mmCIF file of C-alpha atoms in Angstrom:
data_model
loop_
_atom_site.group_PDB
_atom_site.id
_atom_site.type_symbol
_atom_site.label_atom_id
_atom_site.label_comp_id
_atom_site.label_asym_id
_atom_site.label_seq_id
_atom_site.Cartn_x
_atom_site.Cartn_y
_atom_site.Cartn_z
ATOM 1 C CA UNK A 288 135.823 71.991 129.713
ATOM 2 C CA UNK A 289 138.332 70.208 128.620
ATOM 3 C CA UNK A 290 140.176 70.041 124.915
ATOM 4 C CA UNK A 291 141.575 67.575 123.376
ATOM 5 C CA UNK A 292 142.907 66.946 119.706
ATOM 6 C CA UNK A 293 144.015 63.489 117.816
ATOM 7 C CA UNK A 294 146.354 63.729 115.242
ATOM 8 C CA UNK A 295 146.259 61.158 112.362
ATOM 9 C CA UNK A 296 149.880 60.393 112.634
ATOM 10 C CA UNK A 297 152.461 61.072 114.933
ATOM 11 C CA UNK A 298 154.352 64.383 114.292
ATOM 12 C CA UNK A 299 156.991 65.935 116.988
ATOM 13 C CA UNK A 300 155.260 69.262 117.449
ATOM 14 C CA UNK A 301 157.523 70.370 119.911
ATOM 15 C CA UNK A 302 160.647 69.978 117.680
ATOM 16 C CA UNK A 303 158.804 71.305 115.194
ATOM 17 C CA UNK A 304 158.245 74.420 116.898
ATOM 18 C CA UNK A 305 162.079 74.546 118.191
ATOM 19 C CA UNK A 306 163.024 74.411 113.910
ATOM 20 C CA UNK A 307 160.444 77.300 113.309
ATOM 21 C CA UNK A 308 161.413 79.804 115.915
ATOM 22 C CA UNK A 309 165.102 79.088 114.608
ATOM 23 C CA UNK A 310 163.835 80.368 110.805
ATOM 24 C CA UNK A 311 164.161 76.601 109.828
ATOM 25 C CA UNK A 312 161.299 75.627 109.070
ATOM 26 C CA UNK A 313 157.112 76.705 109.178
ATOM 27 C CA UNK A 314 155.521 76.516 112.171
ATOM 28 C CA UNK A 315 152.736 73.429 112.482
ATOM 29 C CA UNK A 316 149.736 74.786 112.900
ATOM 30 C CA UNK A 317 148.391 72.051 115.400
ATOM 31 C CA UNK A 318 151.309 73.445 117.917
ATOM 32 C CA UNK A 319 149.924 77.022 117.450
ATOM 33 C CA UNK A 320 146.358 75.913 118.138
ATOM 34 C CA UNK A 321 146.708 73.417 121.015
ATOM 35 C CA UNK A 322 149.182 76.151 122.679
ATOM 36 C CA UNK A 323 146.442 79.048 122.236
ATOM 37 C CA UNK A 324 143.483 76.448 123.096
ATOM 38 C CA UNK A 325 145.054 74.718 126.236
ATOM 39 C CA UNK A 326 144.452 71.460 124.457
ATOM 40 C CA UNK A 327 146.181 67.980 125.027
ATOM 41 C CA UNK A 328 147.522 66.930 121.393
ATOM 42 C CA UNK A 329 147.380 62.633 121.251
ATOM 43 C CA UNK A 330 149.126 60.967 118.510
ATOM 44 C CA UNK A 331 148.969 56.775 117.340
ATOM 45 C CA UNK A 332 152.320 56.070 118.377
ATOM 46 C CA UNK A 333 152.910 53.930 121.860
ATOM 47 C CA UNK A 334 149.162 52.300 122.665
ATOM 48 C CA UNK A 335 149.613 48.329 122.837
ATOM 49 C CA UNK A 336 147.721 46.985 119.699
ATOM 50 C CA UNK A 337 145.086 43.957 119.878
ATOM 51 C CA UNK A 338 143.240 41.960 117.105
ATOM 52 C CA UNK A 339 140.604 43.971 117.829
ATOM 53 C CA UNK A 340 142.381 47.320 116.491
ATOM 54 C CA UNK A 341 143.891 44.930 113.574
ATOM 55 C CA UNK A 342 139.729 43.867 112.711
ATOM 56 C CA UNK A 343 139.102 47.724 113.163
ATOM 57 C CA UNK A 344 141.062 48.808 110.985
ATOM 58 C CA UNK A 345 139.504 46.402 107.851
ATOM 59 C CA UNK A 346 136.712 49.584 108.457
ATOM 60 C CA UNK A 347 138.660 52.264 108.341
ATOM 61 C CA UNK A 348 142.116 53.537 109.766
ATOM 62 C CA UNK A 349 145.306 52.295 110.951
ATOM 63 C CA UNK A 350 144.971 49.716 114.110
ATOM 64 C CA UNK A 351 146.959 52.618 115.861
ATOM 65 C CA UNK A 352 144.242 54.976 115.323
ATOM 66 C CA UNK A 353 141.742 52.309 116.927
ATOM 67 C CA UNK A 354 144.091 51.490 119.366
ATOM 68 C CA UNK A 355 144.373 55.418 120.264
ATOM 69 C CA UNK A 356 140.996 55.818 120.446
ATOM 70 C CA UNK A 357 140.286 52.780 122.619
ATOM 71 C CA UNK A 358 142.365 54.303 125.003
ATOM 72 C CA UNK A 359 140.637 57.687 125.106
ATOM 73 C CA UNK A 360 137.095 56.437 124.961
ATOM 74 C CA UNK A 361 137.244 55.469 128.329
ATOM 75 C CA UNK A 362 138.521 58.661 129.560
ATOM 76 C CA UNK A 363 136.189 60.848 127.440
ATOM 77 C CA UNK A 364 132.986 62.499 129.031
ATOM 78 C CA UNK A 365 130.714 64.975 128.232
ATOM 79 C CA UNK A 366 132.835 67.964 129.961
ATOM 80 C CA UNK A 367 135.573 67.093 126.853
ATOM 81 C CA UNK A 368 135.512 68.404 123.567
ATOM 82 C CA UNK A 369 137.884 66.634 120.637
ATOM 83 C CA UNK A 370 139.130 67.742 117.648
ATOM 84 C CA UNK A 371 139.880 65.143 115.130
ATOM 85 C CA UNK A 372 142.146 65.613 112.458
ATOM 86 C CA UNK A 373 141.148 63.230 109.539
ATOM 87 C CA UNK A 374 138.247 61.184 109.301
ATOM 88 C CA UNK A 375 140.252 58.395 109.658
ATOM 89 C CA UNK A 376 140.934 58.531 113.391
ATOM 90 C CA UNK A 377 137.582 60.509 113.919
ATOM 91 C CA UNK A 378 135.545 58.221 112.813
ATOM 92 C CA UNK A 379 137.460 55.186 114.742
ATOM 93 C CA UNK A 380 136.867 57.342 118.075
ATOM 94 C CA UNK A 381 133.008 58.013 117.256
ATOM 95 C CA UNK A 382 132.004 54.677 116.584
ATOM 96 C CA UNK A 383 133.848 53.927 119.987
ATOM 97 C CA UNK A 384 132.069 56.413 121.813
ATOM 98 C CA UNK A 385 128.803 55.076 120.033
ATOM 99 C CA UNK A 386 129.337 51.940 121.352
ATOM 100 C CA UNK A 387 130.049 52.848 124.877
ATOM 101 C CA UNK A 388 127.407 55.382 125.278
ATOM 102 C CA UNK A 389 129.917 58.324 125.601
ATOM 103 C CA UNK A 390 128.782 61.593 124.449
ATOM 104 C CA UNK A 391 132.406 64.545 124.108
ATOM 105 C CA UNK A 392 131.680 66.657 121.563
ATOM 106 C CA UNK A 393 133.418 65.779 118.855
ATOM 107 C CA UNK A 394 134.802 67.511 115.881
ATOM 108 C CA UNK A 395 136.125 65.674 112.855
ATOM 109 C CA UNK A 396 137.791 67.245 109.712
ATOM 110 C CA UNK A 397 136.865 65.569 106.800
ATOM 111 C CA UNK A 398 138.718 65.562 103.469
ATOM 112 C CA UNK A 399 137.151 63.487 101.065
ATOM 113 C CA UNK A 400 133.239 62.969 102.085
ATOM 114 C CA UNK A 401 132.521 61.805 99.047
ATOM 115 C CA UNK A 402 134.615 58.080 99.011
ATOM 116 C CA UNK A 403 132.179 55.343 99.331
ATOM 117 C CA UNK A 404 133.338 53.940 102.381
ATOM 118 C CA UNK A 405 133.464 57.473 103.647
ATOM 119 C CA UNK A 406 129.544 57.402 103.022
ATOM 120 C CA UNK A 407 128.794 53.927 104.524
ATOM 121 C CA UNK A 408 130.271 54.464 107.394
ATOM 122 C CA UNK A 409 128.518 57.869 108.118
ATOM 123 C CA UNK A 410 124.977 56.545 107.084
ATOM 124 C CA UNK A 411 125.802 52.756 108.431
ATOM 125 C CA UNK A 412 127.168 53.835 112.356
ATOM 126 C CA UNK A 413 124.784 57.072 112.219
ATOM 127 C CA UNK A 414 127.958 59.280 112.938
ATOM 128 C CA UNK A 415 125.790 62.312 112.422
ATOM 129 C CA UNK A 416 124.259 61.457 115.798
ATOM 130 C CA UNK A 417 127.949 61.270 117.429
ATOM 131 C CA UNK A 418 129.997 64.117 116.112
ATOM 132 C CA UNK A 419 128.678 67.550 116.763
ATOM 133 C CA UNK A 420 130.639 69.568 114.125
ATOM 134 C CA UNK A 421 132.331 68.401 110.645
ATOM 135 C CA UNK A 422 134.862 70.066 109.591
ATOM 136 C CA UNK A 423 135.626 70.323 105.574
ATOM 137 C CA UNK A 424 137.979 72.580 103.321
ATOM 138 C CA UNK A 425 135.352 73.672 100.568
ATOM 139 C CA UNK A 426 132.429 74.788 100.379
ATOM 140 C CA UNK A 427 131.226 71.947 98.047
ATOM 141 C CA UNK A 428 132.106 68.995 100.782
ATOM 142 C CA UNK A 429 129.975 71.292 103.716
ATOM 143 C CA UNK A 430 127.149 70.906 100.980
ATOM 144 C CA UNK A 431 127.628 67.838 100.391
ATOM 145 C CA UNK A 432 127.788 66.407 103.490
ATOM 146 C CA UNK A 433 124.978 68.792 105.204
ATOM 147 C CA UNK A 434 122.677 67.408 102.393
ATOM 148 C CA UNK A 435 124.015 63.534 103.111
ATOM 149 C CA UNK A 436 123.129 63.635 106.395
ATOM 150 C CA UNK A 437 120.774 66.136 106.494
ATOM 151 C CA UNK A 438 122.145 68.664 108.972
ATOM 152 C CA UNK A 439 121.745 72.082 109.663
ATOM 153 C CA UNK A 440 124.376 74.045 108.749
ATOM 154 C CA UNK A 441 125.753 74.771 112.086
ATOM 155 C CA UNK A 442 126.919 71.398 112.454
ATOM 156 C CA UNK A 443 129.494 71.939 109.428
ATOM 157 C CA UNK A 444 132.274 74.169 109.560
ATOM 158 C CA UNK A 445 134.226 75.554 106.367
ATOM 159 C CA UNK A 446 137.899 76.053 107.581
ATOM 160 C CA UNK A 447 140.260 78.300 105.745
ATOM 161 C CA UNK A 448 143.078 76.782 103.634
ATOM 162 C CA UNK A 449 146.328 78.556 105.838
ATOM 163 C CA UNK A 450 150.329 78.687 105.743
ATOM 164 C CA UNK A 451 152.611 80.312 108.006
ATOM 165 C CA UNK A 452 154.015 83.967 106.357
ATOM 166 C CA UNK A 453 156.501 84.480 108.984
ATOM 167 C CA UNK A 454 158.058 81.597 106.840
ATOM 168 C CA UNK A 455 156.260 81.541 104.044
ATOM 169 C CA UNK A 456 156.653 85.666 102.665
ATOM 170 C CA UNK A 457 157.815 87.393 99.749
ATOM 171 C CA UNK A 458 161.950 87.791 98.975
ATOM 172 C CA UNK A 459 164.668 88.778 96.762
ATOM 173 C CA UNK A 460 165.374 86.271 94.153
ATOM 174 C CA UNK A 461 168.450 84.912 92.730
ATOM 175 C CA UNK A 462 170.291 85.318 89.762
ATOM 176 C CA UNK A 463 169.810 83.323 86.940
ATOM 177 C CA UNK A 464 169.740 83.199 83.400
ATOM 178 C CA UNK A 465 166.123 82.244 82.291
ATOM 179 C CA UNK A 466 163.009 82.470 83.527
ATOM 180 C CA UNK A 467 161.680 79.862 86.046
ATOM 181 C CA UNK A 468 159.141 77.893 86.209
ATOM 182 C CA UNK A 469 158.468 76.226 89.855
ATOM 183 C CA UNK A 470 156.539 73.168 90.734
ATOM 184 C CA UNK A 471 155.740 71.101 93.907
ATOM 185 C CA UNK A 472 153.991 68.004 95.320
ATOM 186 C CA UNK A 473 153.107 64.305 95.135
ATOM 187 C CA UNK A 474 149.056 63.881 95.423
ATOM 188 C CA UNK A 475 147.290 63.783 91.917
ATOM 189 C CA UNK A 476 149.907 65.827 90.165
ATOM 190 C CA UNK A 477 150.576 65.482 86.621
ATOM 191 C CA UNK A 478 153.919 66.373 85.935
ATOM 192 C CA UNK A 479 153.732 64.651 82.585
ATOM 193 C CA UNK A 480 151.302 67.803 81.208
ATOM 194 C CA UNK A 481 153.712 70.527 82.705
ATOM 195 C CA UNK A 482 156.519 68.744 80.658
ATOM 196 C CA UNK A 483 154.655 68.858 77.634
ATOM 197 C CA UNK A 484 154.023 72.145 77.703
ATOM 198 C CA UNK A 485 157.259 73.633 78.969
ATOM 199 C CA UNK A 486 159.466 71.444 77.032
ATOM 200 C CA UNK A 487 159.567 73.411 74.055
ATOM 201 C CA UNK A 488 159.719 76.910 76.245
ATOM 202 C CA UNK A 489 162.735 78.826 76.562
ATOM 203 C CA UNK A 490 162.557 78.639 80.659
ATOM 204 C CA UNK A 491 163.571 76.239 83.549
ATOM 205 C CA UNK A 492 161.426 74.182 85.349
ATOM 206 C CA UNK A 493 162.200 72.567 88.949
ATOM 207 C CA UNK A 494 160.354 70.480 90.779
ATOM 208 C CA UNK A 495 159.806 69.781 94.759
ATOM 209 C CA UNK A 496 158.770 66.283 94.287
ATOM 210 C CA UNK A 497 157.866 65.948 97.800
ATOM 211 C CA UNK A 498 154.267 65.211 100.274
ATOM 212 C CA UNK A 499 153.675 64.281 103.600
ATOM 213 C CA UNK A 500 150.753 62.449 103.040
ATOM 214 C CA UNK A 501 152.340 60.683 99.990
ATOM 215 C CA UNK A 502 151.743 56.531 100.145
ATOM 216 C CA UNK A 503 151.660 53.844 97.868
ATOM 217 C CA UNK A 504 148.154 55.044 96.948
ATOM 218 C CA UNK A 505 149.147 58.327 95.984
ATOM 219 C CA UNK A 506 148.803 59.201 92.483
ATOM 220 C CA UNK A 507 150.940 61.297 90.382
ATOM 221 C CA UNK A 508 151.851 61.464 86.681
ATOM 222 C CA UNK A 509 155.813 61.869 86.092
ATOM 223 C CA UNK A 510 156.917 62.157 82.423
ATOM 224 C CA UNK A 511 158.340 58.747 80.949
ATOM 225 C CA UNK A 512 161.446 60.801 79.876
ATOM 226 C CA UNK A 513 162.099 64.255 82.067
ATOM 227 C CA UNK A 514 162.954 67.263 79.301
ATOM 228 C CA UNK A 515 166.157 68.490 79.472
ATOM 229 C CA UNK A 516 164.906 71.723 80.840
ATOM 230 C CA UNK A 517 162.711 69.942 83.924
ATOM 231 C CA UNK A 518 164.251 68.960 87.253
ATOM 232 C CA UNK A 519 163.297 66.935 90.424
ATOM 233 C CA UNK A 520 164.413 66.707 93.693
ATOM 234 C CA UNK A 521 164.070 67.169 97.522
ATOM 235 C CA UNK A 522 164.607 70.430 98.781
ATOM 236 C CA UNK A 523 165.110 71.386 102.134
ATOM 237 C CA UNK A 524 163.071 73.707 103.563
ATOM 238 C CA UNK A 525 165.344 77.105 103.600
ATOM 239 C CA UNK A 526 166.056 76.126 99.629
ATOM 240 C CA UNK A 527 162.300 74.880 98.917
ATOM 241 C CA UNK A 528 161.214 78.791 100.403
ATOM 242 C CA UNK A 529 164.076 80.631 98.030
ATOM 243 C CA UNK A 530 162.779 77.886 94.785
ATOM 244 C CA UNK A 531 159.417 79.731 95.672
ATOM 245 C CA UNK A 532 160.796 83.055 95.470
ATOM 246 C CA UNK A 533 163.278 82.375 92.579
ATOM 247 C CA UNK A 534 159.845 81.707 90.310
ATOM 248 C CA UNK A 535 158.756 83.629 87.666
ATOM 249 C CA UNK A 536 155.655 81.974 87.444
ATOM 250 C CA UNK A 537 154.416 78.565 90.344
ATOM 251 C CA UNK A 538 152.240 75.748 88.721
ATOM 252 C CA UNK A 539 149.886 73.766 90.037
ATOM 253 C CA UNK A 540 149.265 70.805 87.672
ATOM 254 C CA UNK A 541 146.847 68.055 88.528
ATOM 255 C CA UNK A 542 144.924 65.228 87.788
ATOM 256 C CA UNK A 543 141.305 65.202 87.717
ATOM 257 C CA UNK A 544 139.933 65.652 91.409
ATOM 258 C CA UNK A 545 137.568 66.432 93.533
ATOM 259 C CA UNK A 546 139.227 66.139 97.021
ATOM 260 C CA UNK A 547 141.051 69.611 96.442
ATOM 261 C CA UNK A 548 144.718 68.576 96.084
ATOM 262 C CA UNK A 549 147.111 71.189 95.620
ATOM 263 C CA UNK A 550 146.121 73.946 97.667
ATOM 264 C CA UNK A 551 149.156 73.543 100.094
ATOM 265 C CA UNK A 552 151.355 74.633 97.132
ATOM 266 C CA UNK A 553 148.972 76.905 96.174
ATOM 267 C CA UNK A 554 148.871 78.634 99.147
ATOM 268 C CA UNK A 555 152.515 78.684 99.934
ATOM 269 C CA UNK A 556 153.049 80.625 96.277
ATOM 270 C CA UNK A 557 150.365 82.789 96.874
ATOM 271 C CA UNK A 558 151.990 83.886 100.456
ATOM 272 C CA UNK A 559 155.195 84.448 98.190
ATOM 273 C CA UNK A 560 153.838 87.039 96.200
ATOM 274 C CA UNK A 561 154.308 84.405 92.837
ATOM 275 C CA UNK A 562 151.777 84.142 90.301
ATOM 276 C CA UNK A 563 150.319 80.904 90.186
ATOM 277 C CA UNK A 564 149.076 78.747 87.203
ATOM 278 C CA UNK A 565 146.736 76.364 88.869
ATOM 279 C CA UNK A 566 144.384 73.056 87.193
ATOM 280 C CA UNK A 567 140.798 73.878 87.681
ATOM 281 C CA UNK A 568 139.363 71.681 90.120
ATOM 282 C CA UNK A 569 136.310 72.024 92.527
ATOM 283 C CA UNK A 570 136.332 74.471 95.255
ATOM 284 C CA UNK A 571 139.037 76.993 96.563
ATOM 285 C CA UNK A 572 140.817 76.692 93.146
ATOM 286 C CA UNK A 573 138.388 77.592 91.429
ATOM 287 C CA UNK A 574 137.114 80.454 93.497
ATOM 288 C CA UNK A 575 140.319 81.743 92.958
ATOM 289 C CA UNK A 576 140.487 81.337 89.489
ATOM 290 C CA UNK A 577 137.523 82.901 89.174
ATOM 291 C CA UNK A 578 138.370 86.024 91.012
ATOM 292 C CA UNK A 579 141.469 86.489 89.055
ATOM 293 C CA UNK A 580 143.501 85.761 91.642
ATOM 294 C CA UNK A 581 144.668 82.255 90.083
ATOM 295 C CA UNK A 582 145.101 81.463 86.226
ATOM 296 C CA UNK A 583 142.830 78.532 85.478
ATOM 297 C CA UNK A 584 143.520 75.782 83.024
ATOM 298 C CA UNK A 585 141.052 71.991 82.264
ATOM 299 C CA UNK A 586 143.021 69.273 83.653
ATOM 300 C CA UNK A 587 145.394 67.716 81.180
ATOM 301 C CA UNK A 588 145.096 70.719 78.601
ATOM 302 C CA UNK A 589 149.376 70.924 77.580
ATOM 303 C CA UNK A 590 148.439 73.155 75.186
ATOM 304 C CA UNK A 591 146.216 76.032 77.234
ATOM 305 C CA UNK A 592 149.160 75.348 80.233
ATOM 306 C CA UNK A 593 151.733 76.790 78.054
ATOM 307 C CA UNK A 594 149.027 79.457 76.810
ATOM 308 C CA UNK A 595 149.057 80.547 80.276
ATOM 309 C CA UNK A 596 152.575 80.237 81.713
ATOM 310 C CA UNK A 597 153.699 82.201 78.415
ATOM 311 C CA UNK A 598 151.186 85.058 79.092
ATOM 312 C CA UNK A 599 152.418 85.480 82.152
ATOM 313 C CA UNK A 600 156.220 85.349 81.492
ATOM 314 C CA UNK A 601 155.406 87.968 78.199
ATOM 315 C CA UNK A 602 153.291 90.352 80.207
ATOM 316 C CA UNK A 603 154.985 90.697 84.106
ATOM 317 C CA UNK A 604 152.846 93.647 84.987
ATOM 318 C CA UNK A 605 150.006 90.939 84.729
ATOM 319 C CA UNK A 606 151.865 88.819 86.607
ATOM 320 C CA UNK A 607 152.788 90.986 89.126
ATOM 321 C CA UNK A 608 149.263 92.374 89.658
ATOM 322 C CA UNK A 609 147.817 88.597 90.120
ATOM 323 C CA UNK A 610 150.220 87.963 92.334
ATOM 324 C CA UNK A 611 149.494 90.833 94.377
ATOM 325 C CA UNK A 612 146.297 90.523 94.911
ATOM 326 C CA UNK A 613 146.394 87.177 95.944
ATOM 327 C CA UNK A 614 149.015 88.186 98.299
ATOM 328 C CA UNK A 615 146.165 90.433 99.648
ATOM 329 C CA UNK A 616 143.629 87.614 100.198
ATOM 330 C CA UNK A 617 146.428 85.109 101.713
ATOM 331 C CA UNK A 618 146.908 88.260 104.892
ATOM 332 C CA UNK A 619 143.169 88.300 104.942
ATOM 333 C CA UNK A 620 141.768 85.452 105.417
ATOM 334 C CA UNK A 621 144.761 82.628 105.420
ATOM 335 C CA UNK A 622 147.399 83.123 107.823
ATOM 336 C CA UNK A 623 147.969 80.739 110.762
ATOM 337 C CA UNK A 624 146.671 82.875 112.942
ATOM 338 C CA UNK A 625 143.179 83.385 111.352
ATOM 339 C CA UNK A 626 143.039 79.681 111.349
ATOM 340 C CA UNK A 627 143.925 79.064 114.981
ATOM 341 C CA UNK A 628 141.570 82.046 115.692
ATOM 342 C CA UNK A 629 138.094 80.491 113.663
ATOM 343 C CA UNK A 630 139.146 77.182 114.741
ATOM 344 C CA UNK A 631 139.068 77.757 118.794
ATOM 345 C CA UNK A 632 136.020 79.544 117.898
ATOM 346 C CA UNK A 633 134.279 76.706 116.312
ATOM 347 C CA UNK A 634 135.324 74.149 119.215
ATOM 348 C CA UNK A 635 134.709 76.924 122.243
ATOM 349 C CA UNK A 636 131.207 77.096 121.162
ATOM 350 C CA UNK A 637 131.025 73.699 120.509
ATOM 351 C CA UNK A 638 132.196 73.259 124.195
ATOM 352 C CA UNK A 639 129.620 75.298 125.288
ATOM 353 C CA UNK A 640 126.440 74.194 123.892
ATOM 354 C CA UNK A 641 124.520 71.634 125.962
ATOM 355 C CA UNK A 642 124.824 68.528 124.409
ATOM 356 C CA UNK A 643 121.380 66.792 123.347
ATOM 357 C CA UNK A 644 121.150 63.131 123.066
ATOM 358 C CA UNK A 645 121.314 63.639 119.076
ATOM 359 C CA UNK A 646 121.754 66.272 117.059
ATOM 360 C CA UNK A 647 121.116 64.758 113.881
ATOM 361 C CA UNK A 648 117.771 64.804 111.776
ATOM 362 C CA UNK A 649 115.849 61.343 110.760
ATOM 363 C CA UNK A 650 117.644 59.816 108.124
ATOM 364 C CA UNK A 651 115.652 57.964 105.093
ATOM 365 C CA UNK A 652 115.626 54.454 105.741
#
């Protein structure tokens, strides 16, 4: 059996890795998995592109994603098994197969099953007769998408949020002279609430304005003028772990959403030991809000945001005891290494099941 996993865009794993095992940086996780797995990692960076990718990609995609999985679909057989990282280039490289009659096992995380065009292309190309396991973040999209499609719920795997705490760990703080509020990311944040309700507060507040999958579409609510007491920036990735540990209290504000933004930051806190302030949203957030690991406030609610950041600031063995025991539940069950562990799991049973010409049941016309 062979592995194989597509990447959504490129990333240089390798130097990656070289940053990480010099304390620069996290490690990617992809690196730790394909190592571990023996898998090949492809990326859409050097495959020619035709009008046919271009067309392609008016479905879904970039035409480098279609022009990727053009090129693998004729190398693909049933002795491979591939692990797609978005639906975007998934999807491209099951409808391929489809077409060609070429049955991997396939694997395909899926972030937002919900979008409409998300929905008509799974119903539309049948893709729950080409991929064999989807892969979602919350227990609410395995739900949703096991009831879509009507699969059994073997075919959907629930993979654990995860950060790297050999970078990612508790530390010493720094000096300073008030207490510090920390914030951080692009996608559906809404910076404009966490100014209104710090801006009277007696603390700092700094900001990692910064996302990797930040694009034109990305939404995020900035303040028309920034308080005198908030801050944004870049920070690099040595400063952006000490902002983490210099916080008194992290916050995760967002927009509305149901695609669980956030949890990146959310996690990285967490694996810091800092108390995090987090908009409720559906799934892991909320879990953890409602086991006490995570303070919970309604999207867009200035006034309950301060209620909570203040609570925790005026009481820090409350703080301190949140903090912990989500600390706890980060070494449990979302390291890197749990996550590399469940995933070759997942795909080394996938690998191993005889592969039927469709696993997916009848769907209503």
């Amino acid at each position: 059996m062979m592995y194989h996993i597509l990447l959504s865009r490129d990333f240089d794993l390798e130097g990656i890795e070289r940053e990480a095992q010099a304390g620069k940086r996290p490690r990617h996780v992809i690196w730790n998995l394909s190592q571990t797995l023996g898998a090949t990692v492809h990326v859409p960076t050097n495959d020619p592109l035709t009008l046919f990718d271009w067309l392609c990609s008016k479905i879904i995609g970039q035409p480098e994603q279609w022009a990727l999985a053009r090129r693998l679909v004729s190398q693909l057989t049933e002795h491979d098994t591939v692990f797609c990282l978005g639906e975007d280039v998934g999807f491209a490289l099951a409808i391929l197969c489809k077409f060609k009659g070429k049955r991997p096992k396939l694997a395909v995380s899926v972030m937002a099953p919900y979008r409409r065009r998300v929905r008509r292309l799974l119903k539309f190309f049948r893709l729950g007769d080409q991929i064999d396991l989807f892969a979602v973040n919350t227990q609410i999209k395995a739900t949703y998408i096991r009831d879509y499609l009507q699969l059994s719920g073997e075919r959907i795997y629930q993979q654990p949020e995860q950060t790297d705490i050999r970078f990612f760990n508790p530390g010493a703080a720094q000096p300073k002279t008030r207490p510090l509020v920390v914030s951080a990311g692009l996608e559906q944040r809404d910076y404009q609430t966490l100014a209104a309700a710090t801006q009277a507060l007696d603390v700092d507040v700094k900001i990692c304005a910064v996302s990797p999958n930040a694009s034109a579409k990305t939404k995020v609510a900035f303040p028309k003028v920034m308080p005198d007491n908030m801050a944004s920036r870049h920070y690099d990735w040595s400063e952006f772990l000490q902002l983490y540990r210099d916080a008194d209290v992290v916050v995760v504000s967002l927009l509305w959403n149901n695609y669980s933004a956030g949890l990146t930051t959310l996690i990285e806190a967490m694996a810091c030991r800092r108390p995090v302030v987090m908009t409720r949203t559906p799934g892991l957030a909320d879990e953890l809000i409602n086991l006490g690991l995570v303070t919970g406030v309604e999207a867009g609610d200035a006034a309950g945001l301060q209620h909570a950041i203040t609570h925790l600031l005026e009481h820090p063995e409350v703080a301190a005891q949140q903090a912990e025991a989500a600390y706890a539940r980060i070494l449990s069950e979302h390291t890197s290494e749990y996550y590399v562990e469940s995933m070759i799991a997942q795909l080394q049973q996938l690998g191993n099941v005889p592969q039927p010409e469709s696993f997916a049941a009848p769907l209503p016309a």
